[in-house]
Structures are given as C-alpha cells and as structure tokens.
C-alpha cells in the first residue's frame, strides 16, 4: 500500500495547468505523426541519380553555350575594367538565370516531380498503404510537398552556383566579379524558391485531380510555352491590342519577369541596355523597338549618349502580381486538400 | 398489370436500402467493428452501382470474423470504407467507438488489401520498416518488428528483394505482416488467403490464427470460398449484392442449411445400395461418379442400426459415412431464397432486360 500512496500525493502537487499541458503534448505528437517520415522518404527519393545528373548537366550546358558564344562576340572580357566585367557577367547571368536555370529548366523539373506527388502513389497502387495508416491525407500531401520543396531548393542552389561558376570561368574574369555575382545570386535564388513553391502547389494540385502523368506533363509544357514564348508572339502579332485590351494581365511571362525585376531591384541591380533589350523582347518588361516604341523614343536623351536607360513597363505593380500568384497557389493548395480529403481511392 | 405499375413496387421490395434513424445508432466502444446502414454507390444514372447497400455489421472484440460473399458482392468496398480509403455514400461506421476514416480509428487498425502492389524501389524489409514507422512505431522498434515478422512468415531470406518481384503468396504474406506488425487491435484482411496454393494457405491460416491469439487482435477476414477461411473463422457474415444475408457461426450455418443428405463410401457399393434401398426408409438414393452412395432418410437412426449388418452381408468394408457437407454455394442459395425470394440473384438482370425490351417495343411502335 505504501508503494501506491506516493503518486497520489504527487498528482495533488502538480498544478492543473501543468497537467493539462502534459495531456495536450502527446496529442499534438500523434497529430503530426508521419509528416517527418513522409518528408524524409520523398526528400531522399528525389535525390536519385536519374534526376540529379540530368539536372546538373542541363543547368551547366545552357550557361556554357551562352557564354561561349558571348566570348566570341564580346572578345576577352577579363582584360576590361572591373565595372564593365561586373556589368557584363551579372547582367548576362541574371538574364539566362531567369530564362533557363530559374526558368524553363526549373519549371520542367519541378513540374515533373510535382505532377507525381499523389498520382504516382495512386498509379502504383501504394496510396492505400499510406491511407490505412493513422495519418491525415493532408499530412501525406504536405509531407510530400515539403520533401520536394527542400530537395528542389538544395538542387537549385547548386544549379545556380554551377551556372555562375561556369560563366565566370568562361569569361575568365577575376574573383571579385564572382563575389559580386554571388551578391546578385541572392535575389535570383529567392525568386527560384518562389517558383519552386508555386509550381509545386499548382502541379501538385493537378496530381490530386488527375492521375495520368501525360496530362501533368502536357499542362507543364503548356505553362512553359505560355510563360516564355506566348508573350513575344502576342506583342509582335497584336501590339495595338496588347495594352488596350489589357492582355498583359494574361501574359504570365510579363508578370513573372516583373516579380523577378522587383526582387533584383531590391538588391540595387542596374540593367544594361542589352539586358533591357532581351527582357523587353521576350517578356515586354522594357519597351522595345518591336512593341510599343513611344516610350523607348521618349526616353532618348542626347546627354546619355549611346546608353539608353529606360524604365520598366509597369502596367501593373509587381507587388500585385506577386500577391495574385501567391493567392492562386494558396487557393489551389486549400482546394486540393479538400478534394483529396473527399476522394475515393481504391487499389 | 403493366410494367410501370409493377416496377416501383418491385424496386421497393428488392432495392430499397434500409434507412437508419439517428436514434438507432448506439456506439459501443467495446465492439471492434460496428456499421450502421453503411452504403457505397459508384457512378451515376445508368452506371449506378450499389456496391454496398446499407449494411449493419458487428464484429466483436477478440473474434476472428469471416466476411463471405461471391465476387462483386461488395466485400472489398466495405473493407476499404472501414479502412478509410473510400468515403461512404451514407451511413456510419465505428472501430472501437472511433468513426471510420479518421486517424484515431486507423491507429487501432491494420489493413491488408487483396492483390497488394508495392513501391518499385523498396526492398521488402525496408517496406516493412516504413510501414511500421507510419503506423506509429519508433524506427528501432519498427526494425525489430520487421525482422520478427519476416521470421514468423518465413521470409527472412527474401528481405533484401524487391516485393514487386514476389509471387502472389509472398505478396499476400507481406501485406499481412504489414497489417499486424504494429500490433493493432483489429486487422482487416481482404482475401489474404485467396489464390495461394493449399500448403502455403494452410501455413498462413495457422500463423494468422496463432498471431491473433498471441497479440489479442480481432480479425475481420474476407473470402469467396468457404473452405479457404473455414478453418480460421469462428463467425461469418454473408454478404450478397451489397446486402447482408446472415451472420452466424460456421457450425450453425452447416446445421441450418444442411441438406439432410448422407454420404456413404464403402467397397462393393452396388449391392450395399440395393440393400439400403430395400430397407424402405431411404429416399433419393443414388451413386455419384466417385462411387459414393448418397441418400436422404427420415429414420437415420434405423439406418445406423442396420448398416453394420448390411455391410457384413455384402462383405464390404466401410470407408466413410457422414452427413453430406454443405457447400457455400448451397448456403448462398438458401440464404438468398429465404430472405429475398428465389429469383433475387437474377432480379436486376430481369429488370434490365424488361427495360430493354420495353425500349425495343417502343421503338417498334414508332417504326410502325
Ligand atoms: N471504383 C469503383 N467504381 C465503380 N464500381 C466499383 C468500384 N469498385 C467496386 N465497384 C463495383 O462494386 C461491386 C462490389 O465490388 P467489390 O467490393 O470489389 O466486390 P468483392 O470484393 O466482394 O468481390 C462490384 O460490382 C464492382 O464492379
Ligand atoms: Mg474483393
């Protein structure tokens, strides 16, 4: 009997609030059971060599070819003055990072992983094993999403790093240029994270509502084409309607590039004319000779000499674009979770 | 009576699902599985399939309960609803008082589905560890259990192999191991013994039985062949066309649906049959193609008394004499004809055909 009595005294000693806290803790643990395990599995699975090697190769090849061609036209940049080197390297790196490393390539790889979050498990018939475990369906989805997010962020870091290193090596510029490049690396990397997060949620939603991988790949391709090539067609073919009918609202590439430049300008990025010309051509962020030329001509200032610095074509504020993008993805996340919760899944 | 007048009545008689009022639901935490008017319909309109149509199940804690029914009866659908992967169209279900389809219910549950599929890159051992972890075991414990269960199910030497390359039997065993390894309070096994060769089925049935006893798990196991799970279960529920036919023990089922026939196997069967016939108390006596005499008798005690004499007279020796076993098919037919009338099984087909012929007739009229 004496052995039993001490615990009773002890219980009386503990304040009620503490007791409640003690009771609540295990409940919380149980609720999030499985998130870590699913995260870990997805994260490690995505590091398969089948995925990493093509990704690294593709992220090198484009900068390699691009800068190799540029060295041909620009000559040996390494002997020029430092500011010029920095301008050239940073601007070109920024442009093809937006176009390729944090652009098409990133969309491709994010899309390929995200469209299979749920659908691959359903197609393989393994989803049932996850669903019959004491885990919420939303936890399964979020665990997978987080695994993908962290994995892609790490891969993207190395992809951008390799791209910058390749550029600096081929241009044969000094270390200082590389250091400045690393400074502008930060906004590009942040922008990449935004893209990774958004693509994951958009195509992850697709993986919930549709189990055919082909559809996911096609939608991904369509998005890529819309973003990187549709704008240029619109602006070339129907320049007069572009602003009057507010077509820029649908021009995903324009909006994305606005957000991108918004990130860059936060770090004091100064575009050179070639950069402006390229961005203007592909995404309409700057006025070009091809599109609406009035602004371009207005900005001609004899005192500036050859260098023409024009301002961004701001039909809308980049913050609005950013907010719309984020709200669409959050909406898709919530909708996806609701659909997943109600979905019938049979083997 | 025209078809239109006949139809709604028929529909009520055969297809009206029992509706369960809110007050009738009495959740008991000590009962392993309880369902109240559980329904699952697939498709819409012309494609509507009433896979499960208002069933009230009750599986007691600690028992091994069989779930029998022909193919397409709705066993898998019911089990998947209990496991939380399909959402019921209507009705409620509880596992030890926890509503089905929630993590709380799944915590008490281990599920092995029929024809399981596996990850293509995960070895059997790793798969078990992963499953154990997801079921809430610590990693070290999950590893221990994985080894333990592979040993119990004699798969230790296949642990490093990919389960996608396993035989059907091995896959079924792996699914069972996965269901039981977290020591759930109840395991749902969908046709886990179907499609196995007799030897491995015998082994698996014995292992499941032993494990159920040691771990004190209730087991709800389905099958479409009685003899496959007969040795395993104590009580069975029969489901036909998404509705429950009956719930009894195997022994009672055999008694209730016995055909009153006896089988006698002996040497010299021709003469023995003649003598049995001459007793005058047997009816419908005949010999099947295995030379087994089958007969019915109202006065079986008299037959028992006379049989030794008959055998001695004909110099034949007895090999087997027992009541004829009922097959599941016979039970099905009996259950169905008792509950729903003899042509229940063909009712839907009949309605469908009538609908078609009505359309055809209408078409014919137009054409004329
Ligand atoms: N996902 C589904 N979609 C449409 N019909 C289904 C689906 N799953 C099962 N069914 C139908 O429900 C009925 C019951 O199927 P099932 O539960 O698998 O039977 P059992 O397991 O008893 O053989 C069958 O007629 C089947 O065709
Ligand atoms: Mg089945």
PDB file of N, CA and C in Angstrom, chain B residues 84-157:
ATOM      1  N   UNK B  84     -10.896   3.471 -44.422  1.00  0.00           N
ATOM      2  CA  UNK B  84     -10.819   4.919 -44.623  1.00  0.00           C
ATOM      3  C   UNK B  84     -10.322   5.355 -45.975  1.00  0.00           C
ATOM      4  N   UNK B  85     -10.223   4.445 -46.957  1.00  0.00           N
ATOM      5  CA  UNK B  85      -9.767   4.912 -48.261  1.00  0.00           C
ATOM      6  C   UNK B  85     -10.943   5.272 -49.171  1.00  0.00           C
ATOM      7  N   UNK B  86     -12.090   4.655 -48.943  1.00  0.00           N
ATOM      8  CA  UNK B  86     -13.297   5.056 -49.660  1.00  0.00           C
ATOM      9  C   UNK B  86     -14.192   5.781 -48.666  1.00  0.00           C
ATOM     10  N   UNK B  87     -14.834   6.840 -49.139  1.00  0.00           N
ATOM     11  CA  UNK B  87     -15.740   7.562 -48.257  1.00  0.00           C
ATOM     12  C   UNK B  87     -17.162   7.041 -48.463  1.00  0.00           C
ATOM     13  N   UNK B  88     -17.861   6.669 -47.399  1.00  0.00           N
ATOM     14  CA  UNK B  88     -19.207   6.121 -47.546  1.00  0.00           C
ATOM     15  C   UNK B  88     -20.163   7.127 -48.172  1.00  0.00           C
ATOM     16  N   UNK B  89     -21.089   6.612 -48.995  1.00  0.00           N
ATOM     17  CA  UNK B  89     -22.135   7.471 -49.553  1.00  0.00           C
ATOM     18  C   UNK B  89     -23.103   7.873 -48.441  1.00  0.00           C
ATOM     19  N   UNK B  90     -23.374   6.915 -47.566  1.00  0.00           N
ATOM     20  CA  UNK B  90     -24.243   7.205 -46.426  1.00  0.00           C
ATOM     21  C   UNK B  90     -23.931   6.199 -45.333  1.00  0.00           C
ATOM     22  N   UNK B  91     -24.412   6.485 -44.158  1.00  0.00           N
ATOM     23  CA  UNK B  91     -24.212   5.552 -43.062  1.00  0.00           C
ATOM     24  C   UNK B  91     -22.983   5.872 -42.247  1.00  0.00           C
ATOM     25  N   UNK B  92     -22.867   5.162 -41.150  1.00  0.00           N
ATOM     26  CA  UNK B  92     -21.755   5.414 -40.240  1.00  0.00           C
ATOM     27  C   UNK B  92     -21.073   4.108 -39.890  1.00  0.00           C
ATOM     28  N   UNK B  93     -19.812   4.208 -39.533  1.00  0.00           N
ATOM     29  CA  UNK B  93     -19.079   3.043 -39.080  1.00  0.00           C
ATOM     30  C   UNK B  93     -18.161   3.420 -37.948  1.00  0.00           C
ATOM     31  N   UNK B  94     -17.924   2.467 -37.055  1.00  0.00           N
ATOM     32  CA  UNK B  94     -17.069   2.763 -35.906  1.00  0.00           C
ATOM     33  C   UNK B  94     -16.132   1.595 -35.646  1.00  0.00           C
ATOM     34  N   UNK B  95     -14.909   1.944 -35.289  1.00  0.00           N
ATOM     35  CA  UNK B  95     -13.940   0.933 -34.896  1.00  0.00           C
ATOM     36  C   UNK B  95     -13.585   1.196 -33.450  1.00  0.00           C
ATOM     37  N   UNK B  96     -13.996   0.314 -32.591  1.00  0.00           N
ATOM     38  CA  UNK B  96     -13.861   0.519 -31.146  1.00  0.00           C
ATOM     39  C   UNK B  96     -14.356   1.917 -30.749  1.00  0.00           C
ATOM     40  N   UNK B  97     -15.463   2.299 -31.335  1.00  0.00           N
ATOM     41  CA  UNK B  97     -16.080   3.574 -30.972  1.00  0.00           C
ATOM     42  C   UNK B  97     -15.545   4.786 -31.705  1.00  0.00           C
ATOM     43  N   UNK B  98     -14.465   4.583 -32.511  1.00  0.00           N
ATOM     44  CA  UNK B  98     -13.909   5.721 -33.262  1.00  0.00           C
ATOM     45  C   UNK B  98     -14.496   5.720 -34.674  1.00  0.00           C
ATOM     46  N   UNK B  99     -14.940   6.873 -35.158  1.00  0.00           N
ATOM     47  CA  UNK B  99     -15.515   6.914 -36.503  1.00  0.00           C
ATOM     48  C   UNK B  99     -14.507   6.498 -37.571  1.00  0.00           C
ATOM     49  N   UNK B 100     -14.958   5.715 -38.525  1.00  0.00           N
ATOM     50  CA  UNK B 100     -14.042   5.217 -39.564  1.00  0.00           C
ATOM     51  C   UNK B 100     -13.529   6.359 -40.429  1.00  0.00           C
ATOM     52  N   UNK B 101     -12.339   6.138 -40.972  1.00  0.00           N
ATOM     53  CA  UNK B 101     -11.757   7.143 -41.855  1.00  0.00           C
ATOM     54  C   UNK B 101     -11.041   8.251 -41.126  1.00  0.00           C
ATOM     55  N   UNK B 102     -10.831   8.097 -39.836  1.00  0.00           N
ATOM     56  CA  UNK B 102     -10.086   9.100 -39.081  1.00  0.00           C
ATOM     57  C   UNK B 102      -8.784   8.475 -38.588  1.00  0.00           C
ATOM     58  N   UNK B 103      -7.752   9.300 -38.338  1.00  0.00           N
ATOM     59  CA  UNK B 103      -6.509   8.752 -37.818  1.00  0.00           C
ATOM     60  C   UNK B 103      -6.717   7.966 -36.525  1.00  0.00           C
ATOM     61  N   UNK B 104      -7.669   8.405 -35.704  1.00  0.00           N
ATOM     62  CA  UNK B 104      -7.904   7.713 -34.437  1.00  0.00           C
ATOM     63  C   UNK B 104      -8.344   6.277 -34.676  1.00  0.00           C
ATOM     64  N   UNK B 105      -9.197   6.067 -35.686  1.00  0.00           N
ATOM     65  CA  UNK B 105      -9.651   4.710 -35.991  1.00  0.00           C
ATOM     66  C   UNK B 105      -8.526   3.911 -36.636  1.00  0.00           C
ATOM     67  N   UNK B 106      -7.787   4.559 -37.548  1.00  0.00           N
ATOM     68  CA  UNK B 106      -6.709   3.851 -38.237  1.00  0.00           C
ATOM     69  C   UNK B 106      -5.585   3.433 -37.289  1.00  0.00           C
ATOM     70  N   UNK B 107      -5.478   4.155 -36.188  1.00  0.00           N
ATOM     71  CA  UNK B 107      -4.466   3.833 -35.183  1.00  0.00           C
ATOM     72  C   UNK B 107      -4.696   2.421 -34.615  1.00  0.00           C
ATOM     73  N   UNK B 108      -5.956   2.008 -34.557  1.00  0.00           N
ATOM     74  CA  UNK B 108      -6.296   0.712 -33.977  1.00  0.00           C
ATOM     75  C   UNK B 108      -6.359  -0.386 -35.024  1.00  0.00           C
ATOM     76  N   UNK B 109      -6.037   0.004 -36.270  1.00  0.00           N
ATOM     77  CA  UNK B 109      -6.375  -0.835 -37.406  1.00  0.00           C
ATOM     78  C   UNK B 109      -5.135  -1.257 -38.178  1.00  0.00           C
ATOM     79  N   UNK B 110      -5.138  -2.516 -38.624  1.00  0.00           N
ATOM     80  CA  UNK B 110      -4.126  -2.945 -39.585  1.00  0.00           C
ATOM     81  C   UNK B 110      -4.866  -3.483 -40.784  1.00  0.00           C
ATOM     82  N   UNK B 111      -4.457  -3.077 -41.975  1.00  0.00           N
ATOM     83  CA  UNK B 111      -5.219  -3.464 -43.165  1.00  0.00           C
ATOM     84  C   UNK B 111      -4.309  -4.148 -44.176  1.00  0.00           C
ATOM     85  N   UNK B 112      -4.734  -5.300 -44.651  1.00  0.00           N
ATOM     86  CA  UNK B 112      -4.040  -5.947 -45.767  1.00  0.00           C
ATOM     87  C   UNK B 112      -5.031  -6.075 -46.893  1.00  0.00           C
ATOM     88  N   UNK B 113      -4.748  -5.420 -48.023  1.00  0.00           N
ATOM     89  CA  UNK B 113      -5.690  -5.451 -49.132  1.00  0.00           C
ATOM     90  C   UNK B 113      -5.413  -6.654 -50.020  1.00  0.00           C
ATOM     91  N   UNK B 114      -6.379  -6.965 -50.867  1.00  0.00           N
ATOM     92  CA  UNK B 114      -6.198  -8.049 -51.831  1.00  0.00           C
ATOM     93  C   UNK B 114      -5.295  -7.558 -52.954  1.00  0.00           C
ATOM     94  N   UNK B 115      -4.503  -8.436 -53.505  1.00  0.00           N
ATOM     95  CA  UNK B 115      -3.571  -8.106 -54.593  1.00  0.00           C
ATOM     96  C   UNK B 115      -2.790  -6.826 -54.326  1.00  0.00           C
ATOM     97  N   UNK B 116      -2.008  -6.800 -53.249  1.00  0.00           N
ATOM     98  CA  UNK B 116      -1.281  -5.567 -52.951  1.00  0.00           C
ATOM     99  C   UNK B 116      -0.196  -5.281 -53.977  1.00  0.00           C
ATOM    100  N   UNK B 117       0.097  -3.997 -54.152  1.00  0.00           N
ATOM    101  CA  UNK B 117       1.192  -3.573 -55.038  1.00  0.00           C
ATOM    102  C   UNK B 117       2.215  -2.842 -54.168  1.00  0.00           C
ATOM    103  N   UNK B 118       3.448  -2.818 -54.634  1.00  0.00           N
ATOM    104  CA  UNK B 118       4.480  -2.244 -53.785  1.00  0.00           C
ATOM    105  C   UNK B 118       5.316  -1.215 -54.518  1.00  0.00           C
ATOM    106  N   UNK B 119       6.078  -0.455 -53.739  1.00  0.00           N
ATOM    107  CA  UNK B 119       6.996   0.514 -54.332  1.00  0.00           C
ATOM    108  C   UNK B 119       8.078  -0.239 -55.097  1.00  0.00           C
ATOM    109  N   UNK B 120       8.461   0.332 -56.220  1.00  0.00           N
ATOM    110  CA  UNK B 120       9.371  -0.402 -57.097  1.00  0.00           C
ATOM    111  C   UNK B 120      10.822  -0.327 -56.638  1.00  0.00           C
ATOM    112  N   UNK B 121      11.095   0.570 -55.702  1.00  0.00           N
ATOM    113  CA  UNK B 121      12.498   0.755 -55.326  1.00  0.00           C
ATOM    114  C   UNK B 121      12.786   0.373 -53.888  1.00  0.00           C
ATOM    115  N   UNK B 122      11.820  -0.267 -53.229  1.00  0.00           N
ATOM    116  CA  UNK B 122      11.968  -0.503 -51.803  1.00  0.00           C
ATOM    117  C   UNK B 122      12.005  -2.002 -51.521  1.00  0.00           C
ATOM    118  N   UNK B 123      13.034  -2.453 -50.811  1.00  0.00           N
ATOM    119  CA  UNK B 123      13.104  -3.882 -50.501  1.00  0.00           C
ATOM    120  C   UNK B 123      12.026  -4.244 -49.487  1.00  0.00           C
ATOM    121  N   UNK B 124      11.752  -5.529 -49.392  1.00  0.00           N
ATOM    122  CA  UNK B 124      10.669  -5.997 -48.508  1.00  0.00           C
ATOM    123  C   UNK B 124      10.916  -5.548 -47.071  1.00  0.00           C
ATOM    124  N   UNK B 125      12.157  -5.667 -46.633  1.00  0.00           N
ATOM    125  CA  UNK B 125      12.475  -5.293 -45.254  1.00  0.00           C
ATOM    126  C   UNK B 125      12.273  -3.800 -45.029  1.00  0.00           C
ATOM    127  N   UNK B 126      12.790  -3.006 -45.965  1.00  0.00           N
ATOM    128  CA  UNK B 126      12.645  -1.552 -45.830  1.00  0.00           C
ATOM    129  C   UNK B 126      11.178  -1.147 -45.869  1.00  0.00           C
ATOM    130  N   UNK B 127      10.437  -1.852 -46.715  1.00  0.00           N
ATOM    131  CA  UNK B 127       8.998  -1.585 -46.812  1.00  0.00           C
ATOM    132  C   UNK B 127       8.325  -1.805 -45.454  1.00  0.00           C
ATOM    133  N   UNK B 128       8.675  -2.922 -44.815  1.00  0.00           N
ATOM    134  CA  UNK B 128       8.060  -3.206 -43.509  1.00  0.00           C
ATOM    135  C   UNK B 128       8.447  -2.151 -42.478  1.00  0.00           C
ATOM    136  N   UNK B 129       9.711  -1.737 -42.495  1.00  0.00           N
ATOM    137  CA  UNK B 129      10.145  -0.713 -41.542  1.00  0.00           C
ATOM    138  C   UNK B 129       9.366   0.581 -41.763  1.00  0.00           C
ATOM    139  N   UNK B 130       9.229   0.946 -43.047  1.00  0.00           N
ATOM    140  CA  UNK B 130       8.498   2.173 -43.404  1.00  0.00           C
ATOM    141  C   UNK B 130       7.050   2.091 -42.929  1.00  0.00           C
ATOM    142  N   UNK B 131       6.432   0.951 -43.180  1.00  0.00           N
ATOM    143  CA  UNK B 131       5.041   0.767 -42.771  1.00  0.00           C
ATOM    144  C   UNK B 131       4.910   0.851 -41.248  1.00  0.00           C
ATOM    145  N   UNK B 132       5.869   0.230 -40.558  1.00  0.00           N
ATOM    146  CA  UNK B 132       5.842   0.262 -39.095  1.00  0.00           C
ATOM    147  C   UNK B 132       5.963   1.682 -38.577  1.00  0.00           C
ATOM    148  N   UNK B 133       6.869   2.427 -39.198  1.00  0.00           N
ATOM    149  CA  UNK B 133       7.056   3.821 -38.778  1.00  0.00           C
ATOM    150  C   UNK B 133       5.794   4.636 -39.014  1.00  0.00           C
ATOM    151  N   UNK B 134       5.184   4.414 -40.174  1.00  0.00           N
ATOM    152  CA  UNK B 134       3.963   5.171 -40.483  1.00  0.00           C
ATOM    153  C   UNK B 134       2.843   4.802 -39.518  1.00  0.00           C
ATOM    154  N   UNK B 135       2.867   3.557 -39.059  1.00  0.00           N
ATOM    155  CA  UNK B 135       1.818   3.138 -38.129  1.00  0.00           C
ATOM    156  C   UNK B 135       2.084   3.664 -36.728  1.00  0.00           C
ATOM    157  N   UNK B 136       3.219   4.334 -36.552  1.00  0.00           N
ATOM    158  CA  UNK B 136       3.466   4.988 -35.275  1.00  0.00           C
ATOM    159  C   UNK B 136       4.524   4.331 -34.407  1.00  0.00           C
ATOM    160  N   UNK B 137       5.311   3.406 -34.984  1.00  0.00           N
ATOM    161  CA  UNK B 137       6.382   2.797 -34.197  1.00  0.00           C
ATOM    162  C   UNK B 137       7.651   3.638 -34.325  1.00  0.00           C
ATOM    163  N   UNK B 138       8.484   3.591 -33.265  1.00  0.00           N
ATOM    164  CA  UNK B 138       9.792   4.226 -33.387  1.00  0.00           C
ATOM    165  C   UNK B 138      10.613   3.436 -34.403  1.00  0.00           C
ATOM    166  N   UNK B 139      11.643   4.067 -34.962  1.00  0.00           N
ATOM    167  CA  UNK B 139      12.392   3.397 -36.027  1.00  0.00           C
ATOM    168  C   UNK B 139      13.041   2.098 -35.534  1.00  0.00           C
ATOM    169  N   UNK B 140      13.623   2.161 -34.338  1.00  0.00           N
ATOM    170  CA  UNK B 140      14.300   0.967 -33.831  1.00  0.00           C
ATOM    171  C   UNK B 140      13.293  -0.161 -33.624  1.00  0.00           C
ATOM    172  N   UNK B 141      12.142   0.196 -33.078  1.00  0.00           N
ATOM    173  CA  UNK B 141      11.113  -0.815 -32.835  1.00  0.00           C
ATOM    174  C   UNK B 141      10.586  -1.364 -34.152  1.00  0.00           C
ATOM    175  N   UNK B 142      10.410  -0.458 -35.117  1.00  0.00           N
ATOM    176  CA  UNK B 142       9.910  -0.882 -36.430  1.00  0.00           C
ATOM    177  C   UNK B 142      10.868  -1.890 -37.061  1.00  0.00           C
ATOM    178  N   UNK B 143      12.162  -1.634 -36.915  1.00  0.00           N
ATOM    179  CA  UNK B 143      13.152  -2.563 -37.481  1.00  0.00           C
ATOM    180  C   UNK B 143      13.059  -3.928 -36.808  1.00  0.00           C
ATOM    181  N   UNK B 144      12.937  -3.881 -35.469  1.00  0.00           N
ATOM    182  CA  UNK B 144      12.826  -5.131 -34.716  1.00  0.00           C
ATOM    183  C   UNK B 144      11.618  -5.942 -35.172  1.00  0.00           C
ATOM    184  N   UNK B 145      10.490  -5.229 -35.254  1.00  0.00           N
ATOM    185  CA  UNK B 145       9.244  -5.903 -35.632  1.00  0.00           C
ATOM    186  C   UNK B 145       9.347  -6.452 -37.048  1.00  0.00           C
ATOM    187  N   UNK B 146       9.958  -5.675 -37.934  1.00  0.00           N
ATOM    188  CA  UNK B 146      10.089  -6.129 -39.318  1.00  0.00           C
ATOM    189  C   UNK B 146      10.835  -7.455 -39.359  1.00  0.00           C
ATOM    190  N   UNK B 147      11.944  -7.520 -38.613  1.00  0.00           N
ATOM    191  CA  UNK B 147      12.715  -8.773 -38.585  1.00  0.00           C
ATOM    192  C   UNK B 147      11.881  -9.899 -37.994  1.00  0.00           C
ATOM    193  N   UNK B 148      11.191  -9.571 -36.903  1.00  0.00           N
ATOM    194  CA  UNK B 148      10.378 -10.569 -36.213  1.00  0.00           C
ATOM    195  C   UNK B 148       9.324 -11.153 -37.157  1.00  0.00           C
ATOM    196  N   UNK B 149       8.619 -10.258 -37.856  1.00  0.00           N
ATOM    197  CA  UNK B 149       7.533 -10.739 -38.701  1.00  0.00           C
ATOM    198  C   UNK B 149       8.041 -11.457 -39.937  1.00  0.00           C
ATOM    199  N   UNK B 150       9.196 -11.045 -40.436  1.00  0.00           N
ATOM    200  CA  UNK B 150       9.754 -11.768 -41.573  1.00  0.00           C
ATOM    201  C   UNK B 150      10.131 -13.172 -41.139  1.00  0.00           C
ATOM    202  N   UNK B 151      10.597 -13.276 -39.907  1.00  0.00           N
ATOM    203  CA  UNK B 151      10.945 -14.598 -39.393  1.00  0.00           C
ATOM    204  C   UNK B 151       9.690 -15.453 -39.244  1.00  0.00           C
ATOM    205  N   UNK B 152       8.655 -14.863 -38.640  1.00  0.00           N
ATOM    206  CA  UNK B 152       7.415 -15.617 -38.408  1.00  0.00           C
ATOM    207  C   UNK B 152       6.831 -16.111 -39.726  1.00  0.00           C
ATOM    208  N   UNK B 153       6.872 -15.270 -40.735  1.00  0.00           N
ATOM    209  CA  UNK B 153       6.255 -15.630 -42.012  1.00  0.00           C
ATOM    210  C   UNK B 153       7.244 -16.275 -42.980  1.00  0.00           C
ATOM    211  N   UNK B 154       8.400 -16.646 -42.457  1.00  0.00           N
ATOM    212  CA  UNK B 154       9.416 -17.374 -43.241  1.00  0.00           C
ATOM    213  C   UNK B 154       9.822 -16.619 -44.497  1.00  0.00           C
ATOM    214  N   UNK B 155      10.139 -15.353 -44.313  1.00  0.00           N
ATOM    215  CA  UNK B 155      10.558 -14.563 -45.474  1.00  0.00           C
ATOM    216  C   UNK B 155      11.923 -13.935 -45.268  1.00  0.00           C
ATOM    217  N   UNK B 156      12.598 -14.335 -44.173  1.00  0.00           N
ATOM    218  CA  UNK B 156      13.834 -13.654 -43.807  1.00  0.00           C
ATOM    219  C   UNK B 156      14.832 -13.607 -44.956  1.00  0.00           C
ATOM    220  N   UNK B 157      14.917 -14.725 -45.708  1.00  0.00           N
ATOM    221  CA  UNK B 157      15.944 -14.727 -46.748  1.00  0.00           C
ATOM    222  C   UNK B 157      15.523 -13.944 -47.992  1.00  0.00           C
TER     223      UNK B 157
END
